[in-house]
C-alpha cells in the first residue's frame, strides 16, 4: 500500500482517541505522528508533513502562540490543516487561525469512519491541487507517449491519446490546460 502522506496529529492528553485515529489512518496508507501542542514539537515534524490535524482539548484555550505558528506554517508551505473537536474548541482555534487556512473542521462527536473519510478527501484534493495543470498528449508513437507521460506526470495530470480523432473526442468533454 503506497503511503498517502504523513499526518501530524497535534493533541494533548487524548491518547485513546488519537491512537484510534492513528490506527484508522494507517489502515488507509497514511503515516502518522503524534505531536504535543508546542512549537518545538511541531517544528521537529514539519518537514515531512503532508497534513496537520489538531485534535481538540482544553489545551486549545492556552495555545494561541502555537496556532500563530501553525497559521504561518500553513501559509508558507500550503499544508492542509484539519481541526477535530467540540464546537467551542474549533471556534477557539478559529480566533487565531483564519478560516482560509483551515481546510476542514470535524465536529465531535464524530464517527471514526467519517473522520477517516474526511481526512482522505482532504489528502486527495490537496494531491490534485499540487499536481497542477492538465496536459493532453497526442501522438501515434506509443513509446514516445509513455516516455513523455512518465516525465510529465510528476508535476502534471497527463492524458494520452494515439490520434487526432481521439484528441477531438477527448476535448469535446474535457478542457486540458495544454495540448502537445
Coordinates of C-alpha atoms in Angstrom, one line a residue:
X1 CA 0.0 0.0 0.0
X2 CA 1.6 3.3 -1.1
X3 CA 2.0 5.9 1.6
X4 CA -0.7 8.5 1.3
X5 CA 1.3 11.1 3.2
X6 CA 2.4 12.0 6.7
X7 CA -0.2 13.4 9.0
X8 CA 1.0 15.3 12.1
X9 CA -1.7 14.9 14.8
X10 CA -1.4 17.7 17.4
X11 CA -3.0 16.8 20.7
X12 CA -2.6 16.7 24.4
X13 CA -4.0 14.1 26.9
X14 CA -6.3 12.4 24.3
X15 CA -4.3 9.2 23.9
X16 CA -7.2 6.8 23.4
X17 CA -8.9 8.8 20.7
X18 CA -5.7 9.8 19.0
X19 CA -4.5 6.2 18.9
X20 CA -7.8 5.1 17.4
X21 CA -7.5 7.9 14.8
X22 CA -3.9 6.9 14.0
X23 CA -4.9 3.2 13.6
X24 CA -7.6 4.1 11.1
X25 CA -5.4 6.5 9.1
X26 CA -2.6 4.0 9.0
X27 CA -5.0 1.4 7.6
X28 CA -5.6 3.9 4.8
X29 CA -1.9 4.1 4.0
X30 CA -1.1 7.3 5.9
X31 CA 2.0 7.7 8.0
X32 CA 1.0 9.4 11.3
X33 CA 2.9 11.0 14.1
X34 CA 1.6 12.4 17.4
X35 CA 2.9 15.7 18.4
X36 CA 2.5 17.9 21.6
X37 CA 0.9 21.3 21.0
X38 CA 4.2 23.1 21.2
X39 CA 6.2 25.0 18.6
X40 CA 9.3 22.8 19.3
X41 CA 7.5 19.5 18.8
X42 CA 5.7 20.7 15.6
X43 CA 8.9 22.2 14.3
X44 CA 10.6 18.7 14.5
X45 CA 7.9 17.1 12.4
X46 CA 7.0 19.9 9.9
X47 CA 9.4 19.0 7.0
X48 CA 7.7 15.7 6.0
X49 CA 4.2 16.7 7.0
X50 CA 1.6 16.5 4.2
X51 CA -1.3 17.5 6.6
X52 CA -1.8 18.8 10.1
X53 CA -4.6 17.6 12.3
X54 CA -5.4 19.4 15.5
X55 CA -7.3 17.1 17.9
X56 CA -9.0 19.5 20.3
X57 CA -8.9 19.5 24.0
X58 CA -8.5 22.0 26.8
X59 CA -5.1 23.0 25.5
X60 CA -6.7 25.0 22.7
X61 CA -7.6 27.7 25.2
X62 CA -4.0 28.4 26.0
X63 CA -2.1 27.7 22.8
X64 CA -2.6 30.9 20.8
X65 CA 1.2 31.1 20.1
X66 CA 1.1 27.5 18.7
X67 CA -1.8 28.5 16.5
X68 CA 0.0 31.6 15.2
X69 CA 3.0 29.3 14.3
X70 CA 0.6 26.8 12.6
X71 CA -1.0 29.6 10.6
X72 CA 2.4 30.8 9.3
X73 CA 3.4 27.2 8.6
X74 CA 0.2 26.5 6.6
X75 CA 0.6 29.8 4.7
X76 CA 4.3 29.2 3.9
X77 CA 4.2 25.5 2.9
X78 CA 0.5 25.3 1.8
X79 CA -0.1 22.3 4.2
X80 CA -3.8 21.4 4.7
X81 CA -5.0 21.9 8.3
X82 CA -7.9 20.0 9.8
X83 CA -9.4 20.5 13.2
X84 CA -11.3 17.8 15.1
X85 CA -13.0 18.8 18.3
X86 CA -16.0 20.2 20.0
X87 CA -17.6 23.4 18.5
X88 CA -16.1 25.6 21.3
X89 CA -12.6 24.2 20.6
X90 CA -12.9 24.7 16.9
X91 CA -14.2 28.3 17.5
X92 CA -11.2 28.9 19.8
X93 CA -8.7 27.8 17.2
X94 CA -10.5 30.0 14.6
X95 CA -9.8 33.1 16.7
X96 CA -6.1 32.7 15.9
X97 CA -6.1 30.8 12.6
X98 CA -8.2 32.5 9.9
X99 CA -10.8 30.4 8.1
X100 CA -8.8 30.4 4.8
X101 CA -6.1 28.3 6.4
X102 CA -8.4 25.7 7.9
X103 CA -9.1 23.1 5.3
X104 CA -11.7 21.1 7.2
X105 CA -13.4 21.0 10.6
X106 CA -14.7 17.8 12.0
X107 CA -17.0 18.3 15.0
X108 CA -17.3 15.9 17.9
X109 CA -19.0 13.6 18.5
X110 CA -17.9 12.0 15.2
X111 CA -17.7 8.5 13.9
X112 CA -14.2 7.3 13.3
X113 CA -15.0 6.2 9.7
X114 CA -16.4 9.6 8.9
X115 CA -13.3 11.3 10.3
X116 CA -11.0 9.0 8.3
X117 CA -13.0 9.6 5.1
X118 CA -12.9 13.3 5.7
X119 CA -9.1 13.2 6.0
X120 CA -8.8 11.0 2.9
X121 CA -10.9 13.6 1.0
X122 CA -8.6 16.5 2.1
X123 CA -5.5 14.5 1.1
X124 CA -6.9 13.6 -2.3
X125 CA -7.9 17.2 -3.0
X126 CA -4.5 18.5 -1.9
X127 CA -2.7 16.0 -4.1
X128 CA -4.8 17.1 -7.0
X129 CA -4.2 20.7 -6.3
X130 CA -0.4 20.1 -6.0
X131 CA -0.3 18.2 -9.2
X132 CA -1.4 21.2 -11.1
X133 CA -2.3 21.6 -14.7
X134 CA -3.7 19.0 -17.1
X135 CA -1.9 18.2 -20.3
X136 CA -3.3 16.2 -23.2
X137 CA -0.5 14.4 -25.2
X138 CA -1.3 13.3 -28.7
X139 CA 1.0 11.1 -30.8
X140 CA 0.9 7.9 -32.8
X141 CA 4.1 6.7 -31.2
X142 CA 3.1 4.8 -28.0
X143 CA 6.7 4.6 -26.7
X144 CA 7.1 8.4 -27.1
X145 CA 3.7 8.9 -25.3
X146 CA 4.7 6.7 -22.4
X147 CA 8.1 8.3 -22.0
X148 CA 6.5 11.8 -22.1
X149 CA 3.8 10.7 -19.6
X150 CA 6.5 9.4 -17.3
X151 CA 8.5 12.6 -17.4
X152 CA 5.5 15.0 -17.0
X153 CA 3.2 13.0 -14.6
X154 CA 5.3 14.0 -11.6
X155 CA 4.1 17.6 -12.0
X156 CA 1.0 17.5 -14.2
X157 CA -2.1 15.5 -14.8
X158 CA -1.5 13.7 -18.1
X159 CA -3.9 12.1 -20.6
X160 CA -2.5 10.4 -23.6
X161 CA -4.3 9.6 -26.9
X162 CA -3.0 8.0 -30.1
X163 CA -4.7 10.1 -32.8
X164 CA -6.1 13.5 -33.7
X165 CA -9.6 12.0 -33.8
X166 CA -9.2 10.6 -30.2
X167 CA -7.9 14.1 -29.2
X168 CA -11.0 15.8 -30.7
X169 CA -13.3 13.3 -28.9
X170 CA -11.5 13.9 -25.6
X171 CA -11.6 17.7 -26.0
X172 CA -15.4 17.6 -26.5
X173 CA -15.8 16.5 -22.9
X174 CA -12.6 17.8 -21.1
X175 CA -10.7 21.0 -21.0
X176 CA -6.9 20.4 -20.8
X177 CA -4.6 23.3 -20.0
X178 CA -2.2 22.4 -22.7
X179 CA -2.3 20.0 -25.8
X180 CA 1.0 18.7 -27.0

